[in-house]
Coordinates of C-alpha atoms (C1' of nucleotides) in Angstrom, one line a residue:
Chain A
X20 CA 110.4 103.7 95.1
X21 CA 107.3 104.4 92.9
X22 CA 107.0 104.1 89.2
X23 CA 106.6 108.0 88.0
X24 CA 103.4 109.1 89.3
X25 CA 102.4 111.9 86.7
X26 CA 103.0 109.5 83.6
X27 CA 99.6 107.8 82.2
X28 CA 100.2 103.9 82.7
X29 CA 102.3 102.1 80.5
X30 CA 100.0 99.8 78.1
X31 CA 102.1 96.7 79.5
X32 CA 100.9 97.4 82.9
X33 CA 97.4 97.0 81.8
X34 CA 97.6 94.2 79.8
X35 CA 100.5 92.4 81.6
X36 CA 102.2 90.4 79.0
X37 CA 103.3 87.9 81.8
X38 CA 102.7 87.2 84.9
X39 CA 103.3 90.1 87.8
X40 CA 105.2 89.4 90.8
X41 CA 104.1 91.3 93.7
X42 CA 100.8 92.0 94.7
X43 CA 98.6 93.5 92.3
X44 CA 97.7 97.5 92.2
X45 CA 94.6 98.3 94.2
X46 CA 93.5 100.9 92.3
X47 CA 94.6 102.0 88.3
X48 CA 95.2 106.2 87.2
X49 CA 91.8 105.8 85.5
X50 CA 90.2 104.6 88.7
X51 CA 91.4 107.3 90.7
X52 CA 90.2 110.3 88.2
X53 CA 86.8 108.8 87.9
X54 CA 86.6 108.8 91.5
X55 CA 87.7 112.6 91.8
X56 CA 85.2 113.3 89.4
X57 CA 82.3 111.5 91.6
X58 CA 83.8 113.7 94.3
X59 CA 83.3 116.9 92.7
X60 CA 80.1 116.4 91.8
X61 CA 78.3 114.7 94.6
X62 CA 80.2 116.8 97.2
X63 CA 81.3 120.0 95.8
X64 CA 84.5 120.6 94.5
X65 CA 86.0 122.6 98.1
X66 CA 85.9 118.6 99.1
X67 CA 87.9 117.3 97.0
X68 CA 90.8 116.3 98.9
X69 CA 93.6 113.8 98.6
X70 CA 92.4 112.4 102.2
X71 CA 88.8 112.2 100.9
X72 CA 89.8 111.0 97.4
X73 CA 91.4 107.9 99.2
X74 CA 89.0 107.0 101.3
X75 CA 86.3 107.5 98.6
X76 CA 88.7 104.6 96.9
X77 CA 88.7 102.9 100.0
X78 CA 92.3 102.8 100.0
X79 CA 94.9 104.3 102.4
X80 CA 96.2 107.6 102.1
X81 CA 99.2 106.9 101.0
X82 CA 98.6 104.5 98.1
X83 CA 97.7 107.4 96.3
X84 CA 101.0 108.9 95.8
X85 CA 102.2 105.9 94.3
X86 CA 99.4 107.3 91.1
X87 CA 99.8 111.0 91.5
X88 CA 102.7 113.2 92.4
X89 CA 100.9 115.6 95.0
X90 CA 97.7 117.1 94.5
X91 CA 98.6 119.8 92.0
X92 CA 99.4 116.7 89.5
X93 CA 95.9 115.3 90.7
X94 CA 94.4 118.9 89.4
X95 CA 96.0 118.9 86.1
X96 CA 95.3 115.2 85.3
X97 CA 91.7 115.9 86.1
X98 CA 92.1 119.1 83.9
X99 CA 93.6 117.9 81.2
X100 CA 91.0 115.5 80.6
X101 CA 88.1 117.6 81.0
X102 CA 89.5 119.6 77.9
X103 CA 90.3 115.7 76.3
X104 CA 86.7 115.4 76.0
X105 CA 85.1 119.8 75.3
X106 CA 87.8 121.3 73.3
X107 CA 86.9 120.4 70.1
X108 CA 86.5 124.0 68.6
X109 CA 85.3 124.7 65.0
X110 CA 87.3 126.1 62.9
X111 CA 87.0 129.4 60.6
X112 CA 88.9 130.3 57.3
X113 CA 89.5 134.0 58.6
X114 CA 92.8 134.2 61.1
X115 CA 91.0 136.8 63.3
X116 CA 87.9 134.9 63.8
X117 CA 90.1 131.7 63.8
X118 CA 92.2 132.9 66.9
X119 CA 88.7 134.5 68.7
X120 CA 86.7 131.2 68.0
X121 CA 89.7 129.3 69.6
X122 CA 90.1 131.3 72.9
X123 CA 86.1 131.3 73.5
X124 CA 86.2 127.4 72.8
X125 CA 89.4 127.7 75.6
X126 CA 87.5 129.8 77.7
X127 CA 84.3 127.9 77.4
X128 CA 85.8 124.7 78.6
X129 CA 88.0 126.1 81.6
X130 CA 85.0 128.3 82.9
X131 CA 82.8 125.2 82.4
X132 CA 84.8 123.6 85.5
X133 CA 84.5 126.5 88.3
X134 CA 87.5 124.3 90.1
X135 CA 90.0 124.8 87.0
X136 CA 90.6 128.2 88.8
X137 CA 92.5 126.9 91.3
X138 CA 95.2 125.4 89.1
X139 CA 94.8 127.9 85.9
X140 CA 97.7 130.0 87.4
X141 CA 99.7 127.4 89.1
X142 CA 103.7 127.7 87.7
X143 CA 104.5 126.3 84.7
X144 CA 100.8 125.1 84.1
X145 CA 100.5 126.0 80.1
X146 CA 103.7 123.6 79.7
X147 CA 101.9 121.2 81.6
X148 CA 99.0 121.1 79.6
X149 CA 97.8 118.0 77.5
X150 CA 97.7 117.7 74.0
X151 CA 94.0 119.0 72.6
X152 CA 94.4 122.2 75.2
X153 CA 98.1 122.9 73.1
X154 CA 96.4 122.3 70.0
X155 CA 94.3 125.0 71.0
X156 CA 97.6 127.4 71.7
X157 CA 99.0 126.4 68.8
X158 CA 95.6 127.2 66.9
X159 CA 95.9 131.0 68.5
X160 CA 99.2 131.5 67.7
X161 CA 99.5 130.0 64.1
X162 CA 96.4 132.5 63.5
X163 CA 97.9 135.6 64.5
X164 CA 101.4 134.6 62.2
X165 CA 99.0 134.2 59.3
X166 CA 97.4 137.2 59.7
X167 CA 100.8 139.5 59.8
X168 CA 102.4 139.3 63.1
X169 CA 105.6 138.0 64.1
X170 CA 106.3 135.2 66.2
X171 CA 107.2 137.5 69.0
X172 CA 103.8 139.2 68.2
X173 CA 102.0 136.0 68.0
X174 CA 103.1 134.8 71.3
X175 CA 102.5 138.2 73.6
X176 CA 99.1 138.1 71.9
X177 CA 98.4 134.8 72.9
X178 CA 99.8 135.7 76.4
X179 CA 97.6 138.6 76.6
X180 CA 94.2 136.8 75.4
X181 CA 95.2 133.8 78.0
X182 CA 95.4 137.1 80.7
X183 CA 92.3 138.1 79.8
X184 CA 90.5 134.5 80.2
X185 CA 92.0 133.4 83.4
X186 CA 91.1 136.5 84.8
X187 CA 87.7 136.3 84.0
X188 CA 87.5 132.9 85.0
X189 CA 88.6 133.3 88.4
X190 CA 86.9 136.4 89.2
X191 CA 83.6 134.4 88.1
X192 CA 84.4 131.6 89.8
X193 CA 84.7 133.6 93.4
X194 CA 81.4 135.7 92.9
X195 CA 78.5 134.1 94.5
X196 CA 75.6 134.1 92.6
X197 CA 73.6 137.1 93.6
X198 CA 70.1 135.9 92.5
X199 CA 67.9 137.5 94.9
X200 CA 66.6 133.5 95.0
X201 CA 70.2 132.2 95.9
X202 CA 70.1 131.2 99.1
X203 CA 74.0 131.1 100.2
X204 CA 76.0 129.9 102.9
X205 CA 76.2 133.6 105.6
X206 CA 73.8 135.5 103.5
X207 CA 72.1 136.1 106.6
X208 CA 75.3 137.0 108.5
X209 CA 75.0 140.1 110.2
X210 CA 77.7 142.1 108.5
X211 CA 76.7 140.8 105.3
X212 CA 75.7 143.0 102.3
X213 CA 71.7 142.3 101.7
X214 CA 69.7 143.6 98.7
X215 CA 69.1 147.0 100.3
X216 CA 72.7 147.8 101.6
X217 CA 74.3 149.9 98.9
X218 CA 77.0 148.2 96.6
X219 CA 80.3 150.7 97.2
X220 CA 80.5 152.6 100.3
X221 CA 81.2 150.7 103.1
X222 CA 81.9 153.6 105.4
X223 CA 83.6 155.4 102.0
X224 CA 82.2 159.1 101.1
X225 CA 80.5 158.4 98.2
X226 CA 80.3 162.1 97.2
X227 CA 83.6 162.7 95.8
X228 CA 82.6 159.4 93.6
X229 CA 79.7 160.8 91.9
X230 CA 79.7 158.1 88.7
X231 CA 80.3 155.2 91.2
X232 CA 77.1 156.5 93.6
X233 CA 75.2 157.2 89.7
X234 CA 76.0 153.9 89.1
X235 CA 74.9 152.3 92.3
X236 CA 73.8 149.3 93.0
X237 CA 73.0 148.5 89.4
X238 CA 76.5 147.7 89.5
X239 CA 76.1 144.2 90.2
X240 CA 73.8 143.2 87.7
X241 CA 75.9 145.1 85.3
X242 CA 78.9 143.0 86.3
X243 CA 77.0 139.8 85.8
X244 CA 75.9 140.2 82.2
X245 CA 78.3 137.9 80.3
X246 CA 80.8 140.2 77.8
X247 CA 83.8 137.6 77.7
X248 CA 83.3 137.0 74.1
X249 CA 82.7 140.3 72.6
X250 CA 85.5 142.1 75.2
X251 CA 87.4 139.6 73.7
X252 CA 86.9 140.5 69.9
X253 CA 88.0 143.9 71.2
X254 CA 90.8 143.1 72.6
X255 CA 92.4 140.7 69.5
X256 CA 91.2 143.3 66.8
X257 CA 93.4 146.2 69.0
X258 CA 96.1 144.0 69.2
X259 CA 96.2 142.9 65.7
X260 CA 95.6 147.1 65.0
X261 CA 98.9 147.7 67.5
X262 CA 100.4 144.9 66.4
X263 CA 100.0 145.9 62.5
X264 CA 101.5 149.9 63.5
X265 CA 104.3 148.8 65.5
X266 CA 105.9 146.8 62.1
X267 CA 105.1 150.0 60.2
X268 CA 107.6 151.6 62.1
Chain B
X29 CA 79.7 140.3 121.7
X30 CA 82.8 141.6 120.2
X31 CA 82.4 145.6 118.1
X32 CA 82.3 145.5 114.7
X33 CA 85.5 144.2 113.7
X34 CA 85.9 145.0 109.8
X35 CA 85.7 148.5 111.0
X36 CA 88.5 150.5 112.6
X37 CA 88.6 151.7 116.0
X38 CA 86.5 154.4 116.5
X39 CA 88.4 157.5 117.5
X40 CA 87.1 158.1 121.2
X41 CA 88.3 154.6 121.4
X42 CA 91.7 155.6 121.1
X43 CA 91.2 158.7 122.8
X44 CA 89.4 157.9 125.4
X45 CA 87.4 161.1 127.1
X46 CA 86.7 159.5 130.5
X47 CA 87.8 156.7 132.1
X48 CA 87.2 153.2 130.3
X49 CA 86.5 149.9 132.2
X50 CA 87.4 146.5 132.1
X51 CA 90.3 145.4 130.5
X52 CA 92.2 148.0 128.5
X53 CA 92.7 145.9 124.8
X54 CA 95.9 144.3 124.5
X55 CA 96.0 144.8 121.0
X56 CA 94.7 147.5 117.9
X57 CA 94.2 147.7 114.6
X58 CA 97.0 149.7 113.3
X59 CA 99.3 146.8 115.7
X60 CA 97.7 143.8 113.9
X61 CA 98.2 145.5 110.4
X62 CA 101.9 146.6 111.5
X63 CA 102.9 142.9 112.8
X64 CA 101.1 141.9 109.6
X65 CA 103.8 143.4 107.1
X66 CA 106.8 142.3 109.5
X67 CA 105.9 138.3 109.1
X68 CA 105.2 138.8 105.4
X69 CA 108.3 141.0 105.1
X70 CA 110.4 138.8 107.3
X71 CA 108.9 135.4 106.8
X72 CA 107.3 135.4 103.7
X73 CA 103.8 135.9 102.4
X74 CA 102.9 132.3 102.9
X75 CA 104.0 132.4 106.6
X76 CA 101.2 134.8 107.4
X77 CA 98.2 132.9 109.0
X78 CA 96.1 133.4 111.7
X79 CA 98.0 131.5 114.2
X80 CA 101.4 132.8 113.6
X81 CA 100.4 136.0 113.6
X82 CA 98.4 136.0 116.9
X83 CA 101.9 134.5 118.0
X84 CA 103.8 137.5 116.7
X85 CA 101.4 140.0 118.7
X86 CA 101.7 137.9 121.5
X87 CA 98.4 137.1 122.1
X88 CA 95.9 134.6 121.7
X89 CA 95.1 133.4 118.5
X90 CA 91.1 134.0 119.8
X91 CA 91.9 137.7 120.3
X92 CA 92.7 138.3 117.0
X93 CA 89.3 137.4 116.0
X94 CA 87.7 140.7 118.1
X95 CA 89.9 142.6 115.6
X96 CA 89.2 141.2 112.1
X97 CA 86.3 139.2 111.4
X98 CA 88.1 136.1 109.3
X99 CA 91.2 135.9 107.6
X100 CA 90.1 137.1 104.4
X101 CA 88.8 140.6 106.5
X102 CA 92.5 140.9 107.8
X103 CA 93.8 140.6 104.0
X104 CA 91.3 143.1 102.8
X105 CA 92.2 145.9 105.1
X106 CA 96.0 145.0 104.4
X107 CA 95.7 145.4 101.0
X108 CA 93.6 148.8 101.2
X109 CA 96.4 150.2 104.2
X110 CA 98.8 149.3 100.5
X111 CA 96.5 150.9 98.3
X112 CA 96.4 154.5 100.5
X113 CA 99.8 154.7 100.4
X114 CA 101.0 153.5 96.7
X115 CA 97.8 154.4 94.6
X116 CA 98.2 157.7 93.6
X117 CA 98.2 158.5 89.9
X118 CA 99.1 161.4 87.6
X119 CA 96.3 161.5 85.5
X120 CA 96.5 163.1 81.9
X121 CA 94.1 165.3 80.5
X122 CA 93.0 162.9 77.9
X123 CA 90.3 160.4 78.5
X124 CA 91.7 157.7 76.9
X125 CA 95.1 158.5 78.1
X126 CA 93.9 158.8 81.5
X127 CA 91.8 155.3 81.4
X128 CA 95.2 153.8 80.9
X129 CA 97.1 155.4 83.2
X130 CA 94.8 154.6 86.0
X131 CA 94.5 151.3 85.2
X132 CA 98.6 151.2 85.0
X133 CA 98.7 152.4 88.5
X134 CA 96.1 150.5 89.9
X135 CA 98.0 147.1 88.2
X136 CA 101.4 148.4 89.4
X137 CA 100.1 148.8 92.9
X138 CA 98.4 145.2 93.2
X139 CA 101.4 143.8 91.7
X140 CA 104.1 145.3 94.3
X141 CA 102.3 143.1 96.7
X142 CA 102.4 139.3 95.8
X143 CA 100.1 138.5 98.3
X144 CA 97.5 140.4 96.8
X145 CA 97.1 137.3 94.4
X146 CA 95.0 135.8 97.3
X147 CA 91.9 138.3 97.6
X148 CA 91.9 139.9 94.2
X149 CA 89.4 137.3 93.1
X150 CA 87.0 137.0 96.3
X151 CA 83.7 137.7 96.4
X152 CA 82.4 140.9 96.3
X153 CA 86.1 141.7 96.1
X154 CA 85.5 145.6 94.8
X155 CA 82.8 146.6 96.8
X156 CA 84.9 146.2 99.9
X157 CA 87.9 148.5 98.3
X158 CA 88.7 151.2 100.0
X159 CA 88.9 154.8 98.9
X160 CA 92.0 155.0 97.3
X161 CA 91.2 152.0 95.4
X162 CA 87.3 153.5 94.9
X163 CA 88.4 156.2 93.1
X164 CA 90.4 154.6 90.5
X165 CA 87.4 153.2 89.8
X166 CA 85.7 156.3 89.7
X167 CA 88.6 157.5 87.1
X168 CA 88.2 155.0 84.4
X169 CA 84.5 154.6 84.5
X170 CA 84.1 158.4 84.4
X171 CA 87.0 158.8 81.5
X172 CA 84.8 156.2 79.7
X173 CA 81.9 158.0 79.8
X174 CA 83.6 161.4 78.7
X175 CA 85.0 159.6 75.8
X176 CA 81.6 158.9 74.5
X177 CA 80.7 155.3 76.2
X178 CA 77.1 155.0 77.7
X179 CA 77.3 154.3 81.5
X180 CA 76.5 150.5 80.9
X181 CA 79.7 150.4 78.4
X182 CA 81.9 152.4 80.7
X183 CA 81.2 149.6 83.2
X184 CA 82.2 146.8 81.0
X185 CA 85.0 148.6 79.9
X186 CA 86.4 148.6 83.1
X187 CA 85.1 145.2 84.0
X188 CA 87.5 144.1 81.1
X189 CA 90.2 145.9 82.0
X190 CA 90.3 144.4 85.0
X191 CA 89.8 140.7 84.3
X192 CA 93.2 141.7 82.2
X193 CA 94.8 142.7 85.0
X194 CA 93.9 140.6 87.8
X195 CA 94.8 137.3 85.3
X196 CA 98.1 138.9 84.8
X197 CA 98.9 139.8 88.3
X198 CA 97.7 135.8 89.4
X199 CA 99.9 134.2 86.6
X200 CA 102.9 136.3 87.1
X201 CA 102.6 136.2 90.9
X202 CA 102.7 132.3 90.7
X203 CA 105.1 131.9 87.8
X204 CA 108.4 131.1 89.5
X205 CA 111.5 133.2 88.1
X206 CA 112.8 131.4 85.6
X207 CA 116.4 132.7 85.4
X208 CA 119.5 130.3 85.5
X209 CA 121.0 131.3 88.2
X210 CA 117.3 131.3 90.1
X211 CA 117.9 128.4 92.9
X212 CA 114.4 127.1 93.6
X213 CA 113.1 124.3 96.0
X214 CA 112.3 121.7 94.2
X215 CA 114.7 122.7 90.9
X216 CA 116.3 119.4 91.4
X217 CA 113.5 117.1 91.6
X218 CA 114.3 114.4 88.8
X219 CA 110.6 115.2 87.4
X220 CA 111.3 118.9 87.7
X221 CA 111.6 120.5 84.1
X222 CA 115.6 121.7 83.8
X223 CA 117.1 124.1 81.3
X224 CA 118.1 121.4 78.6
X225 CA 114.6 120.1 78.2
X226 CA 112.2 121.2 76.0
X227 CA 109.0 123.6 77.4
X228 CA 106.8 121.7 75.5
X229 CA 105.7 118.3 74.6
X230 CA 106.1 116.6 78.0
X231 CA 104.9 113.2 76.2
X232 CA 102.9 115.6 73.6
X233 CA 103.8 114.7 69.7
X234 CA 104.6 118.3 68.8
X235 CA 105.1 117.2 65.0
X236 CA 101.3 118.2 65.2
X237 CA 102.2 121.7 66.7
X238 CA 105.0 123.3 64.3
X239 CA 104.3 126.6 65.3
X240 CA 104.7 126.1 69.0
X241 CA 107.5 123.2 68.2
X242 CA 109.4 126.4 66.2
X243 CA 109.1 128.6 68.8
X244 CA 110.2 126.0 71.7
X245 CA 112.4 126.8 74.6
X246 CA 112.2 130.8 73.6
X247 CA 108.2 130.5 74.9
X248 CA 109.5 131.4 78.5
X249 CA 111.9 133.7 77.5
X250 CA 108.7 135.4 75.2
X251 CA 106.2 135.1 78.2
X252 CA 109.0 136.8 80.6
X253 CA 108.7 140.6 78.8
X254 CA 106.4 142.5 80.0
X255 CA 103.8 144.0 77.8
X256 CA 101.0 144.7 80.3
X257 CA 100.6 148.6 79.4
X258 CA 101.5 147.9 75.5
X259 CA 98.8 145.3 75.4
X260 CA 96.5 147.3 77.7
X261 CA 96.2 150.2 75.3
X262 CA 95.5 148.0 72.8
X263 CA 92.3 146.8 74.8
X264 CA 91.0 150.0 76.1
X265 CA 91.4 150.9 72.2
X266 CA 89.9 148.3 70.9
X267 CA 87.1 148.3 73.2
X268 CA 86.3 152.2 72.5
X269 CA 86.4 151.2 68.7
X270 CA 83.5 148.5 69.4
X271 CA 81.5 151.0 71.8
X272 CA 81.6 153.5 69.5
X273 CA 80.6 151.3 66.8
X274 CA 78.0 149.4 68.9
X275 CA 76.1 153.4 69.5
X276 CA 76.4 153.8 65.5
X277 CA 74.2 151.2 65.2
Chain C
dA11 C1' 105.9 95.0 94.3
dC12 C1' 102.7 97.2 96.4
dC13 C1' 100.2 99.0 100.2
dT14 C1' 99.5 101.3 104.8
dG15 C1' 99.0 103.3 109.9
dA16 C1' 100.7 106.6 112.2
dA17 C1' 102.9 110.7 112.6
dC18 C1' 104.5 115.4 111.3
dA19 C1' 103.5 119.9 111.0
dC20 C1' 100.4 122.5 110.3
dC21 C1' 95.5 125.2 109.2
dG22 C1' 90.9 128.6 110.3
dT23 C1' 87.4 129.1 113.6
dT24 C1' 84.5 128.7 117.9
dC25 C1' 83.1 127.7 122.7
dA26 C1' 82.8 128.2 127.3
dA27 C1' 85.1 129.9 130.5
dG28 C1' 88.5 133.1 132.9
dT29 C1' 90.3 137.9 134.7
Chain D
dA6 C1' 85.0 144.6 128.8
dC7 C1' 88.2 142.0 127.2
dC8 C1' 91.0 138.0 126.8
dT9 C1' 92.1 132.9 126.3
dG10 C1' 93.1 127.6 126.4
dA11 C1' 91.4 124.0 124.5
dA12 C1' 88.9 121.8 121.2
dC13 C1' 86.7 121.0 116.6
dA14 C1' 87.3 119.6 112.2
dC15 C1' 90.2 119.4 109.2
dC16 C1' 94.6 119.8 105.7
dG17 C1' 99.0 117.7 102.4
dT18 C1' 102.8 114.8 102.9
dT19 C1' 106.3 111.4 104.4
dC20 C1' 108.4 107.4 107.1
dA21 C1' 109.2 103.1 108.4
dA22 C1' 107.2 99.3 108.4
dG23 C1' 103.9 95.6 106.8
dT24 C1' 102.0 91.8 103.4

DNA sequence: ACCTGAACACCGTTCAAGT
DNA sequence: ACCTGAACACCGTTCAAGT
């Protein structure tokens, strides 16, 4: 039976304060993550997989699910230190600004790591998050109790803000860079949109769509300019407005 | 060379004015898309792959590949078959008003259909919409615009709007029910989180978090109402304030 | 006490050949 | 003109055994 995978080693198995029986671990929680990381970057996150991952250890397979619980656990381990070491937001005075300046430091650091979006929805996952990323939660919500809303309030606006981000972040993280430069894997596929094909209107009669067809193909490099943060101030200053009217009455 | 397979049959195909030769097709679209919604209706969204669904048909899994070009093709055209039959909103006279609605009935729509989790954040995602979906589009950009945002803000707008609603459709989509009586696989794992333990703090010190400690095991409960339209006119109202206050100057 | 090969039960996609 | 078996190149996970 193995120890609990998902649980950081105990100190005592580190520094062992007798001898072990047994044979000795091949390979430490620490070990494994580092080796992950290498992985992503050398290979591309779509490799990263437990079967890679082990022989990148030069272990077997199944040694490491004696470290992690399945390869969700791997995800969030990986995740969780990632914001260990980039969420360290600064702090302002002002409760609105406070809770904007923590979700862009939130945002920031998930959108930092294009493979977060694969676990950023994953059940349960906020729960499952490590201390500085709570902190972070915990920054948002405190914020929007001290400026006026309830704790109900404070929590659905925090819900709504963490929509917001992981939507963002995923959509971003699926949308191939369209740099005329970018050379991508199909781009010369047949069937593939090229610069001249027109954005909407695969076969669609654009006619009835007149501000879509205005719009065009500028579309695209409309979509890629980066309004995250200032959607964002937006959306917390209309909440904090709805928020503020619903207590009225 | 197999025809074009992201497009649908052409109609003399189906209607054939003179004889055809070779061998007549064992299979059409409308049969692939059909079989489709019986395996995710009957087995489950996850069953449906390639393979099984070749299986279903009868048929190779190679013939399947004359009909839709990859798997992510045979989602897309699922999804817009959904949107032509679901998407069609009442839209109020209002501009503002009718921003929301649309973007109510477009959220309502992708919701109904779990699956649609999968391809809501692939590349290129909107330009391969169909028209249904198009004109949606179409609504809230051109209600932006006849409130008073500039083209370029109309687009963000909805760009916004819709990073809202794709994050919630992916979290609540993957967010197992949480009711008691809810028997899931896996509830009785001994790691598994049950209903006496806390929602937070999984080896976390939450004596650092007293707003999040206070709030506790009501967080699910919280994060289980749904405020998507409440918190969506917040947005679109928020982000009208800023665009109008952006053209002042 | 810890590690592992081999197997289970799958995937999406493509090639070279049928019919 | 249309269809297909077989193969390619993988997955995550688990079992019954090693050492």
């Amino acid at each position: 039976m193995p120890r609990d995978a998902s649980t950081p080693d105990a100190p005592a198995r580190r520094n062992p304060p007798r001898a072990r029986t047994g044979r000795p671990p091949a390979t430490s929680r620490e070990e494994i993550l580092a080796a992950a990381r290498l992985v992503i970057e050398r290979d591309g996150w779509e490799r990263l997989t437990v079967r890679r991952l082990a022989a990148e250890l030069g272990i077997g397979t199944t040694t490491l699910y004696h470290h992690v619980r399945d390869r969700e656990d791997l995800l969030v381990q990986l995740l969780n230190e990632h914001t260990d070491r980039t969420l360290r937001p600064d702090l302002p005075d002002d409760p609105r600004d406070r809770v904007v300046a923590a979700a862009v430091a939130m945002h920031d650091s998930l959108a930092a790591w294009p493979w977060a979006a694969e676990i950023l929805t994953t059940d349960g996952f906020l729960a499952r998050l490590g201390e500085p990323a709570l902190r972070v939660v915990e920054t948002i919500v405190a914020a929007a109790i001290e400026h006026g809303c309830t704790e109900e309030q404070a929590v659905h606006l925090f819900r709504s803000v963490w929509y917001y981000t992981v939507g963002e972040i995923l959509v971003r993280a699926r949308t191939r860079d369209r740099r005329p430069d970018a050379l991508q894997p199909g781009a010369l596929r047949p069937g593939a949109p090229g610069p001249g094909d027109p954005f909407f209107g695969d076969g669609v009669d654009m006619s009835r769509l007149p501000t879509l067809a205005a719009v065009g193909d500028r579309w695209p490099a409309l979509a890629a300019q980066d309004t995250y943060a200032s959607a964002l101030e937006a959306f917390v200053d209309g909440l904090f407005a709805r928020a503020a009217a619903d207590r009225q009455g």
